[in-house]
Coordinates of C-alpha atoms in Angstrom, one line a residue:
M1 CA -0.5 -32.6 16.2
S2 CA -2.3 -32.3 19.6
P3 CA -5.3 -34.7 19.5
K4 CA -7.6 -31.9 20.8
F5 CA -6.8 -29.7 17.9
R6 CA -6.5 -32.3 15.2
P7 CA -9.3 -31.5 12.6
P8 CA -11.9 -34.2 11.9
V9 CA -12.0 -35.9 8.5
W10 CA -15.0 -33.9 7.4
L11 CA -13.2 -30.6 8.0
C12 CA -10.1 -31.8 6.2
V13 CA -12.4 -32.6 3.1
V14 CA -14.0 -29.2 3.4
L15 CA -10.7 -27.3 3.6
A16 CA -9.3 -29.3 0.6
I17 CA -12.2 -28.1 -1.5
T18 CA -12.3 -24.5 -0.3
T19 CA -8.5 -24.2 -0.5
G20 CA -8.6 -25.4 -4.1
V21 CA -11.1 -22.6 -4.9
C22 CA -8.9 -20.1 -3.1
L23 CA -5.8 -21.2 -5.0
W24 CA -7.8 -20.8 -8.3
V25 CA -8.6 -17.2 -7.3
A26 CA -5.0 -16.6 -6.4
I27 CA -3.7 -18.0 -9.7
E28 CA -6.1 -15.9 -11.7
R29 CA -5.0 -12.8 -9.8
Y30 CA -1.3 -13.8 -10.4
R31 CA -1.9 -14.1 -14.1
S32 CA -3.6 -10.7 -14.3
E33 CA -0.9 -9.0 -12.2
S34 CA 1.9 -10.6 -14.3
A35 CA 0.3 -9.4 -17.6
N36 CA 0.3 -5.7 -16.6
R37 CA 4.0 -5.0 -15.9
A38 CA 4.2 -1.5 -17.5
V39 CA 5.3 1.4 -15.3
H40 CA 5.2 5.1 -16.3
L41 CA 8.3 7.1 -15.4
I42 CA 7.1 10.7 -15.2
V43 CA 9.1 13.9 -15.0
D44 CA 7.8 17.4 -14.2
M45 CA 8.0 20.0 -17.0
P46 CA 9.6 22.7 -14.7
D47 CA 12.4 20.3 -13.9
V48 CA 12.9 19.6 -17.6
R49 CA 13.2 23.3 -18.4
Q50 CA 15.6 23.9 -15.5
L51 CA 17.8 21.0 -16.5
A52 CA 17.8 22.1 -20.1
A53 CA 18.7 25.6 -19.2
M54 CA 21.6 24.5 -17.0
E55 CA 23.0 22.3 -19.7
G56 CA 22.4 24.9 -22.5
E57 CA 20.1 22.4 -24.3
T58 CA 16.9 23.1 -26.2
L59 CA 13.7 21.6 -24.9
P60 CA 13.5 18.9 -27.6
E61 CA 17.1 17.9 -26.9
A62 CA 16.4 17.6 -23.1
L63 CA 13.3 15.5 -23.7
S64 CA 15.3 13.3 -26.1
H65 CA 17.9 12.6 -23.4
L66 CA 15.3 11.9 -20.8
K67 CA 13.5 9.5 -23.1
T68 CA 16.7 7.6 -23.7
A69 CA 17.2 7.3 -19.9
G70 CA 13.8 5.8 -19.5
I71 CA 11.3 8.6 -19.0
T72 CA 7.9 7.8 -20.6
A73 CA 5.8 10.9 -19.7
V74 CA 6.0 14.5 -18.8
A75 CA 3.6 16.2 -16.3
V76 CA 2.6 19.6 -17.4
A77 CA 0.6 22.0 -15.2
E78 CA -1.8 24.6 -16.6
E79 CA -0.2 28.0 -17.1
T80 CA -1.2 30.7 -14.6
M81 CA -1.4 34.5 -15.1
D82 CA 1.8 34.7 -13.2
D83 CA 3.4 32.4 -15.9
L84 CA 2.0 34.5 -18.7
V85 CA 3.2 37.8 -17.2
A86 CA 6.7 36.3 -16.5
S87 CA 7.0 35.2 -20.2
G88 CA 5.8 38.6 -21.5
Q89 CA 2.7 37.2 -23.1
V90 CA 0.6 39.5 -20.8
R91 CA 1.7 42.9 -19.6
T92 CA 0.3 45.7 -17.5
V93 CA -0.8 48.8 -19.4
G94 CA -2.2 50.8 -16.5
G95 CA -5.3 53.0 -16.1
S96 CA -8.2 52.9 -13.7
P97 CA -9.6 50.3 -13.8
P98 CA -6.3 48.8 -14.9
I99 CA -5.9 47.3 -18.4
Y100 CA -3.7 44.2 -19.1
E101 CA -2.6 43.6 -22.7
V102 CA -2.3 40.1 -24.2
T103 CA 0.7 40.3 -26.6
D104 CA 0.5 36.7 -28.0
A105 CA -2.1 36.5 -30.7
S106 CA -2.6 32.7 -30.2
L107 CA -3.4 33.3 -26.5
G108 CA -6.4 35.6 -26.8
P109 CA -9.1 33.0 -27.8
R110 CA -7.8 30.6 -25.1
L111 CA -8.0 33.2 -22.3
K112 CA -11.4 34.4 -23.4
R113 CA -12.7 30.8 -23.4
I114 CA -11.3 29.9 -20.1
L115 CA -12.0 33.0 -18.1
T116 CA -15.6 32.9 -19.2
A117 CA -16.1 29.2 -18.3
R118 CA -14.2 29.1 -15.0
F119 CA -14.7 32.5 -13.4
G120 CA -18.3 33.4 -14.2
R121 CA -19.7 36.6 -15.6
P122 CA -17.9 39.8 -14.6
A123 CA -19.4 42.3 -12.2
A124 CA -21.3 45.4 -13.4
S125 CA -18.2 47.4 -12.5
P126 CA -15.3 45.2 -13.6
P127 CA -12.1 45.4 -11.5
G128 CA -10.0 45.5 -14.7
Y129 CA -9.9 44.6 -18.4
L130 CA -7.9 42.3 -20.6
R131 CA -7.1 43.8 -24.0
L132 CA -6.9 41.0 -26.5
P133 CA -4.7 41.0 -29.6
D134 CA -7.7 41.8 -31.9
G135 CA -8.2 45.1 -30.0
T136 CA -11.3 44.0 -28.1
K137 CA -11.5 44.4 -24.3
M138 CA -12.7 41.7 -22.0
A139 CA -13.9 42.6 -18.5
L140 CA -12.2 40.6 -15.8
P141 CA -14.5 38.8 -13.4
L142 CA -12.0 39.2 -10.5
R143 CA -9.1 41.5 -9.6
F144 CA -5.9 40.6 -11.5
V145 CA -4.2 39.5 -8.3
E146 CA -7.1 37.1 -7.5
I147 CA -6.8 35.4 -10.9
K148 CA -3.0 35.1 -11.0
P149 CA -2.7 31.7 -9.0
Y150 CA -5.3 29.8 -11.0
G151 CA -4.9 27.6 -14.1
L152 CA -5.6 29.1 -17.5
G153 CA -5.1 26.2 -19.8
F154 CA -2.0 24.7 -21.5
D155 CA 0.7 25.9 -23.8
M156 CA -0.1 23.9 -27.0
P157 CA 3.4 24.4 -28.6
T158 CA 4.9 22.7 -25.5
M159 CA 2.4 19.9 -25.8
R160 CA 3.4 19.3 -29.4
T161 CA 7.1 19.3 -28.5
I162 CA 6.4 16.6 -25.9
H163 CA 4.4 14.4 -28.3
D164 CA 7.0 14.9 -31.1
S165 CA 9.6 13.6 -28.7
G166 CA 7.6 10.3 -28.4
L167 CA 6.6 11.0 -24.7
S168 CA 3.1 11.0 -23.2
V169 CA 1.5 14.0 -21.5
I170 CA 0.1 14.0 -18.0
A171 CA -2.1 17.0 -17.3
R172 CA -1.8 18.6 -13.9
V173 CA -5.0 20.6 -13.1
N174 CA -6.3 22.5 -10.1
N175 CA -9.9 22.8 -9.0
P176 CA -11.1 26.2 -10.3
P177 CA -12.2 28.9 -7.9
L178 CA -15.9 28.5 -9.0
S179 CA -16.2 24.8 -9.4
T180 CA -19.3 24.8 -11.5
E181 CA -20.3 22.2 -14.0
N182 CA -19.2 24.5 -16.8
A183 CA -15.9 25.2 -15.2
I184 CA -15.2 21.5 -14.7
R185 CA -16.2 20.7 -18.2
N186 CA -13.8 23.3 -19.4
V187 CA -10.9 22.0 -17.3
V188 CA -11.4 18.5 -18.7
H189 CA -11.8 19.8 -22.3
E190 CA -8.5 21.8 -22.1
A191 CA -6.7 18.7 -20.8
T192 CA -8.2 16.6 -23.6
M193 CA -7.0 19.1 -26.2
T194 CA -3.4 18.5 -25.1
G195 CA -3.7 14.8 -25.9
A196 CA -3.0 13.9 -22.3
V197 CA -3.3 10.2 -21.3
G198 CA -3.6 11.0 -17.6
M199 CA -4.5 13.7 -15.1
I200 CA -3.0 14.6 -11.7
F201 CA -4.8 17.0 -9.3
G202 CA -2.7 19.8 -8.0
G203 CA -3.3 21.9 -4.9
D204 CA -5.2 20.7 -1.9
Q205 CA -8.4 19.6 -3.7
V206 CA -9.5 17.2 -6.4
L207 CA -11.5 18.5 -9.3
G208 CA -15.1 19.1 -8.4
R209 CA -14.6 19.3 -4.6
R210 CA -17.1 19.1 -2.9
D211 CA -20.5 18.4 -4.4
L212 CA -19.4 18.0 -8.1
I213 CA -16.9 15.2 -7.7
P214 CA -19.2 12.7 -9.4
F215 CA -19.8 15.1 -12.2
A216 CA -16.0 15.7 -12.6
A217 CA -15.4 11.9 -12.5
N218 CA -17.9 11.4 -15.3
Q219 CA -16.4 14.1 -17.4
I220 CA -12.9 12.6 -17.0
R221 CA -14.2 9.1 -17.7
N222 CA -15.9 10.2 -20.9
S223 CA -12.6 11.9 -22.0
G224 CA -10.7 8.6 -21.9
I225 CA -8.2 10.0 -19.5
W226 CA -7.1 8.1 -16.4
V227 CA -6.6 9.7 -13.0
G228 CA -3.3 9.6 -11.2
I229 CA -3.6 9.1 -7.4
V230 CA -0.4 10.1 -5.6
E231 CA 0.4 7.8 -2.7
F232 CA 0.0 9.2 0.8
S233 CA -1.4 12.5 -0.4
N234 CA -4.2 14.1 1.6
Q235 CA -6.1 16.1 -0.9
G236 CA -9.7 17.1 -0.2
G237 CA -12.2 14.8 -1.9
L238 CA -9.5 12.2 -2.9
S239 CA -11.2 9.2 -1.4
R240 CA -14.6 10.2 -3.0
M241 CA -12.9 10.7 -6.4
L242 CA -11.2 7.3 -6.1
K243 CA -14.5 5.7 -5.4
E244 CA -15.9 7.2 -8.6
M245 CA -12.8 6.4 -10.7
T246 CA -11.5 3.2 -9.1
D247 CA -11.3 1.4 -12.5
R248 CA -9.7 4.4 -14.2
A249 CA -7.1 5.3 -11.6
I250 CA -3.4 4.6 -11.5
R251 CA -1.4 4.9 -8.2
I252 CA 1.6 7.1 -8.4
H253 CA 4.6 7.2 -6.0
S254 CA 6.5 10.4 -5.5
M255 CA 9.0 11.9 -3.1
V256 CA 9.0 15.5 -2.1
A257 CA 12.2 17.5 -2.0
A258 CA 12.5 17.2 1.8
E259 CA 12.4 13.4 1.7
I260 CA 15.0 13.3 -1.2
D261 CA 17.4 15.5 0.8
K262 CA 17.2 13.2 3.8
N263 CA 18.0 10.0 1.9
E264 CA 21.0 8.7 0.0
P265 CA 20.6 7.9 -3.8
P266 CA 20.7 4.1 -3.4
D267 CA 17.9 4.3 -0.8
I268 CA 15.9 6.7 -3.0
I269 CA 16.2 4.3 -6.0
D270 CA 15.3 1.3 -3.8
R271 CA 12.2 3.1 -2.5
Y272 CA 10.9 3.8 -6.0
V273 CA 11.6 0.2 -7.1
R274 CA 9.9 -1.3 -3.9
A275 CA 6.9 0.9 -4.5
V276 CA 6.4 -0.8 -7.9
V277 CA 7.2 -4.3 -6.6
E278 CA 5.5 -4.3 -3.3
R279 CA 2.5 -2.0 -3.7
N280 CA 1.7 -2.5 -7.4
V281 CA 2.3 1.2 -8.2
K282 CA 2.1 1.9 -11.9
A283 CA 3.7 5.3 -12.2
L284 CA 6.7 6.9 -10.6
F285 CA 7.0 10.7 -10.4
L286 CA 10.7 11.4 -10.5
R287 CA 12.5 14.6 -9.5
P288 CA 16.2 15.5 -9.7
I289 CA 18.0 14.4 -6.5
S290 CA 20.5 17.2 -6.9
L291 CA 21.2 20.2 -9.2
A292 CA 24.6 20.8 -7.6
S293 CA 26.5 19.3 -10.5
E294 CA 28.6 20.2 -13.5
R295 CA 26.3 18.0 -15.6
P296 CA 22.8 18.0 -13.9
M297 CA 21.1 16.5 -16.9
A298 CA 23.5 13.6 -17.1
G299 CA 23.2 13.1 -13.3
F300 CA 19.4 13.0 -13.5
S301 CA 19.5 10.7 -16.6
D302 CA 21.7 8.3 -14.7
F303 CA 19.3 8.4 -11.7
V304 CA 16.4 7.6 -14.0
G305 CA 18.4 4.8 -15.7
K306 CA 19.1 3.1 -12.4
I307 CA 15.4 3.1 -11.5
R308 CA 14.5 1.7 -14.9
H309 CA 17.1 -1.0 -14.5
G310 CA 15.8 -1.7 -11.0
I311 CA 12.2 -2.3 -12.1
E312 CA 13.4 -4.3 -15.1
R313 CA 15.3 -6.7 -12.8
E314 CA 12.0 -7.3 -11.0
G315 CA 10.2 -8.1 -14.3
Y316 CA 8.6 -4.7 -15.0
E317 CA 9.1 -2.4 -18.0
A318 CA 9.3 1.4 -18.3
K319 CA 6.6 2.2 -20.7
P320 CA 3.1 3.8 -20.7
S321 CA 0.9 2.0 -18.2
R322 CA -2.8 1.4 -18.2
P323 CA -5.4 1.2 -15.4
E324 CA -5.9 -2.6 -15.8
Y325 CA -6.4 -4.7 -12.7
P326 CA -7.3 -8.3 -11.8
K327 CA -11.0 -9.0 -12.0
D328 CA -13.0 -9.3 -8.9
R329 CA -13.4 -12.8 -7.6
P330 CA -16.9 -14.3 -8.5
A331 CA -19.4 -14.3 -5.7
W332 CA -19.6 -18.1 -5.6
A333 CA -15.8 -18.2 -4.9
A334 CA -16.2 -15.8 -2.0
V335 CA -19.0 -17.9 -0.6
I336 CA -16.9 -21.1 -0.8
A337 CA -14.0 -19.4 0.9
S338 CA -16.3 -18.0 3.6
L339 CA -17.7 -21.5 4.1
G340 CA -14.2 -22.9 4.8
I341 CA -13.6 -20.1 7.3
A342 CA -17.0 -20.6 9.0
L343 CA -16.7 -24.3 9.4
T344 CA -13.1 -24.1 10.6
S345 CA -13.9 -21.4 13.1
G346 CA -17.0 -23.1 14.3
W347 CA -15.1 -26.3 14.9
L348 CA -12.3 -24.4 16.7
I349 CA -14.8 -22.7 19.0
G350 CA -16.2 -26.2 19.9
T351 CA -12.8 -27.2 21.2
F352 CA -13.1 -24.4 23.8
A353 CA -16.8 -24.3 24.5
N354 CA -19.8 -26.7 24.9
A355 CA -22.1 -27.9 22.2
K356 CA -24.6 -25.0 22.6
W357 CA -22.0 -22.4 22.1
Q358 CA -20.6 -24.2 19.1
A359 CA -24.1 -24.5 17.6
G360 CA -24.6 -20.8 18.1
A361 CA -21.3 -20.0 16.5
F362 CA -22.0 -22.2 13.5
T363 CA -25.4 -20.6 13.0
L364 CA -24.0 -17.0 13.1
L365 CA -21.0 -17.9 10.8
I366 CA -23.3 -19.6 8.3
L367 CA -25.6 -16.6 8.2
L368 CA -22.6 -14.4 7.7
T369 CA -21.5 -16.7 4.8
A370 CA -24.9 -16.2 3.2
G371 CA -24.4 -12.4 3.6
V372 CA -21.1 -12.7 1.7
G373 CA -23.0 -14.2 -1.2
V374 CA -25.1 -11.0 -1.5
G375 CA -22.1 -8.6 -1.1
F376 CA -22.2 -8.1 2.7
G377 CA -19.8 -9.3 5.4
A378 CA -16.6 -10.3 3.5
K379 CA -14.4 -8.1 5.7
Y380 CA -15.9 -9.6 8.9
M381 CA -15.4 -13.1 7.7
A382 CA -11.8 -12.1 6.8
L383 CA -11.3 -11.0 10.4
V384 CA -12.8 -14.3 11.7
A385 CA -10.2 -16.1 9.6
A386 CA -7.4 -13.9 10.9
L387 CA -8.4 -14.8 14.5
A388 CA -9.1 -18.5 14.0
F389 CA -6.3 -19.9 11.8
P390 CA -3.2 -18.6 13.6
T391 CA -4.8 -19.7 17.0
W392 CA -5.5 -23.2 15.7
A393 CA -2.1 -23.4 14.1
M394 CA -0.2 -22.6 17.3
L395 CA -2.3 -24.7 19.7
S396 CA -2.1 -27.7 17.4
A397 CA 1.6 -27.8 18.0
L398 CA 2.1 -26.5 21.5
S399 CA -0.9 -27.8 23.4
I400 CA 0.0 -30.2 26.2
G401 CA -1.9 -33.0 24.5
R402 CA 1.0 -33.7 22.1
G403 CA 2.6 -37.1 22.5
P404 CA 6.4 -37.6 22.8
E405 CA 7.2 -37.8 19.1
K406 CA 10.7 -37.7 17.6
A407 CA 12.6 -34.4 17.4
S408 CA 12.1 -34.5 13.6
V409 CA 8.4 -34.3 14.1
W410 CA 8.7 -31.3 16.3
F411 CA 11.0 -29.6 13.7
L412 CA 8.4 -30.3 10.9
A413 CA 5.8 -28.7 13.1
F414 CA 7.4 -25.3 12.3
F415 CA 6.4 -25.7 8.6
W416 CA 3.0 -27.2 8.9
V417 CA 1.9 -24.7 11.5
T418 CA 2.9 -21.9 9.2
G419 CA 1.1 -23.8 6.4
I420 CA -2.2 -23.5 8.4
S421 CA -1.6 -19.7 8.7
V422 CA -1.0 -19.6 4.9
L423 CA -4.2 -21.6 4.4
G424 CA -6.1 -18.9 6.3
G425 CA -4.3 -16.2 4.3
L426 CA -5.4 -17.7 1.0
H427 CA -9.0 -17.8 2.2
V428 CA -8.8 -14.1 3.2
A429 CA -7.2 -13.2 -0.1
A430 CA -9.9 -15.0 -2.0
L431 CA -12.6 -13.1 0.0
L432 CA -11.0 -9.7 -0.6
T433 CA -9.9 -10.0 -4.2
Q434 CA -11.9 -7.0 -5.3
L435 CA -10.8 -3.7 -6.9
P436 CA -11.5 -1.4 -3.9
Y437 CA -9.1 -3.5 -1.8
M438 CA -6.5 -3.8 -4.5
M439 CA -6.6 0.1 -4.9
R440 CA -6.5 0.5 -1.1
L441 CA -9.9 2.3 -1.2
D442 CA -11.1 -0.4 1.2
Q443 CA -8.8 -2.3 3.6
F444 CA -8.7 -5.3 5.8
F445 CA -10.8 -4.8 8.9
G446 CA -9.4 -5.2 12.4
V447 CA -5.6 -5.3 11.8
K448 CA -4.7 -4.6 15.4
A449 CA -7.2 -7.2 16.7
A450 CA -5.9 -9.8 14.3
H451 CA -2.3 -9.3 15.7
F452 CA -3.3 -9.1 19.3
I453 CA -6.1 -11.6 20.0
P454 CA -4.5 -14.8 18.7
P455 CA -1.3 -14.4 20.7
L456 CA -3.3 -13.5 23.8
V457 CA -5.5 -16.6 23.4
V458 CA -2.5 -18.9 22.8
G459 CA -0.6 -17.5 25.7
I460 CA -3.5 -17.8 28.2
Y461 CA -4.5 -21.2 27.0
L462 CA -1.0 -22.7 27.3
L463 CA -0.7 -21.1 30.8
F464 CA -4.0 -22.5 32.1
E465 CA -3.2 -25.9 30.6
Q466 CA -0.3 -26.2 33.1
I467 CA -1.6 -24.5 36.1
S468 CA -5.0 -23.5 37.5
L469 CA -6.0 -20.0 38.3
R470 CA -6.0 -20.8 42.1
N471 CA -2.4 -22.0 41.8
I472 CA -1.4 -18.9 39.9
L473 CA -2.8 -16.7 42.6
D474 CA -1.0 -18.7 45.3
T475 CA 2.3 -18.7 43.5
K476 CA 5.1 -16.6 44.8
I477 CA 6.0 -14.2 42.0
R478 CA 9.6 -13.4 41.5
W479 CA 10.9 -10.0 40.4
F480 CA 12.6 -11.7 37.4
D481 CA 9.1 -13.0 36.2
I482 CA 7.6 -9.6 36.5
A483 CA 10.5 -8.0 34.6
V484 CA 10.2 -10.6 31.7
L485 CA 6.4 -10.1 31.6
G486 CA 6.9 -6.3 31.5
V487 CA 9.4 -6.5 28.7
V488 CA 7.1 -8.7 26.6
L489 CA 4.0 -6.6 27.2
A490 CA 6.0 -3.4 26.3
A491 CA 7.2 -5.1 23.1
I492 CA 3.6 -6.1 22.2
F493 CA 2.4 -2.6 22.9
V494 CA 5.0 -1.1 20.6
M495 CA 4.1 -3.7 18.0
L496 CA 0.4 -2.8 18.2
L497 CA 1.2 0.8 18.0
R498 CA 3.2 0.2 14.8
T499 CA 0.7 -2.2 13.3
G500 CA -2.0 -1.0 11.0
N501 CA -2.8 0.5 7.6
D502 CA -2.1 4.0 8.9
S503 CA 0.5 3.3 11.6
P504 CA 1.2 6.3 13.8
G505 CA 4.6 4.9 14.9
D506 CA 7.5 6.6 13.2
V507 CA 10.1 4.4 11.5
S508 CA 13.6 5.2 12.8
S509 CA 16.5 5.9 10.5
L510 CA 18.2 2.7 11.7
E511 CA 15.1 0.6 10.9
L512 CA 14.9 2.2 7.5
K513 CA 18.6 1.3 6.8
M514 CA 17.9 -2.3 7.9
R515 CA 14.9 -2.5 5.6
N516 CA 16.9 -1.2 2.7
F517 CA 19.7 -3.6 3.4
L518 CA 17.2 -6.6 3.5
D519 CA 15.5 -5.4 0.3
R520 CA 18.9 -5.5 -1.5
V521 CA 20.2 -8.9 -0.2
L522 CA 17.0 -10.9 -0.1
P523 CA 14.4 -11.8 -2.8
E524 CA 11.7 -10.1 -0.7
R525 CA 12.1 -8.4 2.6
P526 CA 10.3 -10.5 5.3
R527 CA 8.2 -8.8 7.9
T528 CA 10.0 -8.0 11.1
K529 CA 7.3 -9.5 13.3
E530 CA 8.0 -12.9 11.6
F531 CA 11.7 -13.3 11.1
L532 CA 12.9 -11.4 14.1
I533 CA 10.2 -12.3 16.7
G534 CA 7.6 -14.9 15.7
H535 CA 9.5 -17.6 14.0
P536 CA 12.5 -17.6 16.3
A537 CA 10.2 -17.7 19.3
F538 CA 8.2 -20.6 17.7
I539 CA 11.3 -22.7 17.2
L540 CA 12.4 -22.0 20.8
A541 CA 8.8 -22.9 22.0
L542 CA 9.0 -26.2 20.0
T543 CA 12.4 -26.9 21.6
M544 CA 11.0 -26.3 25.1
A545 CA 8.0 -28.5 24.4
F546 CA 10.2 -31.3 23.0
R547 CA 12.4 -31.2 26.1
G548 CA 9.4 -31.0 28.4
E549 CA 10.5 -27.6 29.8
R550 CA 7.1 -25.8 29.7
A551 CA 7.7 -23.2 32.4
F552 CA 8.1 -20.4 29.8
L553 CA 6.2 -22.1 27.0
P554 CA 3.1 -19.8 27.4
L555 CA 5.3 -16.8 26.9
M556 CA 7.1 -18.2 23.9
G557 CA 3.8 -19.4 22.5
L558 CA 2.4 -15.9 22.8
L559 CA 5.4 -14.4 20.9
A560 CA 5.3 -17.2 18.3
A561 CA 1.6 -16.5 17.6
V562 CA 2.6 -12.9 16.7
G563 CA 4.6 -14.4 13.7
Q564 CA 1.7 -16.6 12.6
A565 CA -0.8 -13.7 12.8
S566 CA 1.6 -11.7 10.6
V567 CA 1.9 -14.6 8.1
L568 CA -1.8 -14.5 7.6
N569 CA -1.9 -10.7 7.6
T570 CA 0.6 -10.6 4.7
F571 CA -2.1 -12.0 2.4
C572 CA -4.5 -9.3 3.6
H573 CA -2.5 -6.6 1.7
L574 CA -4.4 -6.9 -1.6
H575 CA -2.5 -3.9 -3.1
T576 CA 0.6 -6.1 -2.9
P577 CA 1.0 -8.6 -5.8
I578 CA 0.3 -12.1 -4.5
A579 CA 3.6 -13.5 -5.7
V580 CA 5.4 -10.9 -3.6
S581 CA 3.3 -11.9 -0.5
A582 CA 4.1 -15.6 -1.0
M583 CA 7.8 -14.9 -1.5
R584 CA 7.8 -12.7 1.6
V585 CA 6.4 -15.5 3.7
V586 CA 8.9 -18.0 2.3
T587 CA 11.8 -15.6 3.0
G588 CA 10.5 -15.0 6.5
I589 CA 10.4 -18.7 7.2
V590 CA 14.0 -19.2 6.0
V591 CA 15.6 -16.2 7.7
G592 CA 13.4 -16.6 10.9
G593 CA 14.1 -20.3 10.9
V594 CA 17.9 -19.8 10.8
I595 CA 17.7 -17.3 13.6
G596 CA 15.4 -19.6 15.6
I597 CA 17.8 -22.5 15.2
I598 CA 20.7 -20.4 16.6
V599 CA 18.5 -19.2 19.5
A600 CA 17.4 -22.8 20.2
W601 CA 21.0 -24.1 20.1
V602 CA 22.1 -21.4 22.6
Y603 CA 19.1 -22.3 24.8
I604 CA 19.9 -26.0 24.8
K605 CA 23.6 -25.3 25.7
V606 CA 22.6 -23.0 28.6
M607 CA 20.0 -25.3 30.0
D608 CA 22.3 -28.4 29.7
A609 CA 25.0 -26.4 31.4
R610 CA 22.7 -25.4 34.3
R611 CA 21.6 -29.0 34.6
R612 CA 25.1 -30.3 34.9
A613 CA 26.0 -27.6 37.4
A614 CA 23.1 -28.6 39.5

């Protein structure tokens, strides 16, 4: 380790203590994540009815087949007036204003209850009437065509059939047109009457949008129903609802028909399984991948069975899941983790700046640590760690102050440098182990900065270690140097564009295939920035340093720091189980190390050949 970046004894003691606390937080989180391994496999009721009709089966028979395959719940939407007309339970009589007759005796009380609660009082001159089975007429609050798209409660015989099949009910509800307290109360009441365990919002709004979301959340909470939040959906009011229901929410992964059509069955299955393993998703909403089959029910059952076997191989089980999550880390643990970050960062700043700047940095970071104790500043301290630890790790190995150790020492540097980055990642994870981060309601702050600044600092520092600014300006630049620099800058730009919690960069089909392949052949798919860029570049940089060939070392150090920044960032994904994050880092080290050794071997052969030729 370079003498300049070798930590003093007091800092080693501090990091030993703070790391111990961070490991305790990580272990507690691992225990909680391991205890809740249930995953709901959900099918939509219209799909069940279609499959049953195509196979000539009754609804109970179809539900029994799906349960055997692994389905645990059925999502049932409220019936609409369109549904009731199509089934013959409501028919048009005619007249002016028109009259619509309810032919199902059990339907009358339900429609009367729901129309009154959700659509308000009818106008003085009603646009139509609903004639109930008992002969009474009920004035419609809106024109029939305006009522048709909205939910009108659930078909209770269907609910009983689902329960009798041993499956759970997930109620799918829409925000009513007049989202009043009475209307919201009625929606929740109707869902509760079905015996539903969960609720999914349909349409483009959550229940209660806009001003009554807290009221809706309170009604749902009191009913004992959990809320299903579909990944990557963009419903109005979703983030507000999630804030109100964080501890009563379950994340659901689903694929729309267009996505299913573009992917092959093995990739679809793998995507569902990875959603459970990598993002802690607790419910999968499954749809038939094709109805063009002689036996569509058998085909869908086989598809469900493969997903069930896939999650079972990963240690999960297809059964009703619950909104249970790891407890938030205690405030004292966050303060200790923050103290480790503050003292490490303050010391590192002192290696670059004079005592006054270091004192100022220590003061600011200690104040921020105090803020963490009262619930402020955790995400800012996490960003400080993401900047400091990878920078320290890289410079400790590649700084010019290293002595001429044996090759084995340089080889081991690959592991202990990554260890420093993991150390920073554990401190960040301990800081952010809170439910909002684990549910992705809140996310790590400054992702792009954490990937860009450490490599830039490392590259510039290593460059100015070797040559002064004056010499750089006086140096004759070759076109080859400009081309190499341009390629590297372009690669970093693309990486930054693709990096983030909501990356705008599209993933190509080739990359998706590569990811799916790695998912299948490796315990965990390593991050591309690590195994394909950072780690190979780091081994090549160590090779250059060991051989005393430092001309391109700043450039390799810059690329290597990308991998170390990514290692730390892996632990910032709190929605990913911590065991998966750890295994992903280990896999990245192994795969990236093998690639790096091959690259270094080629480099040595080329350089030796050039030397002999000269």
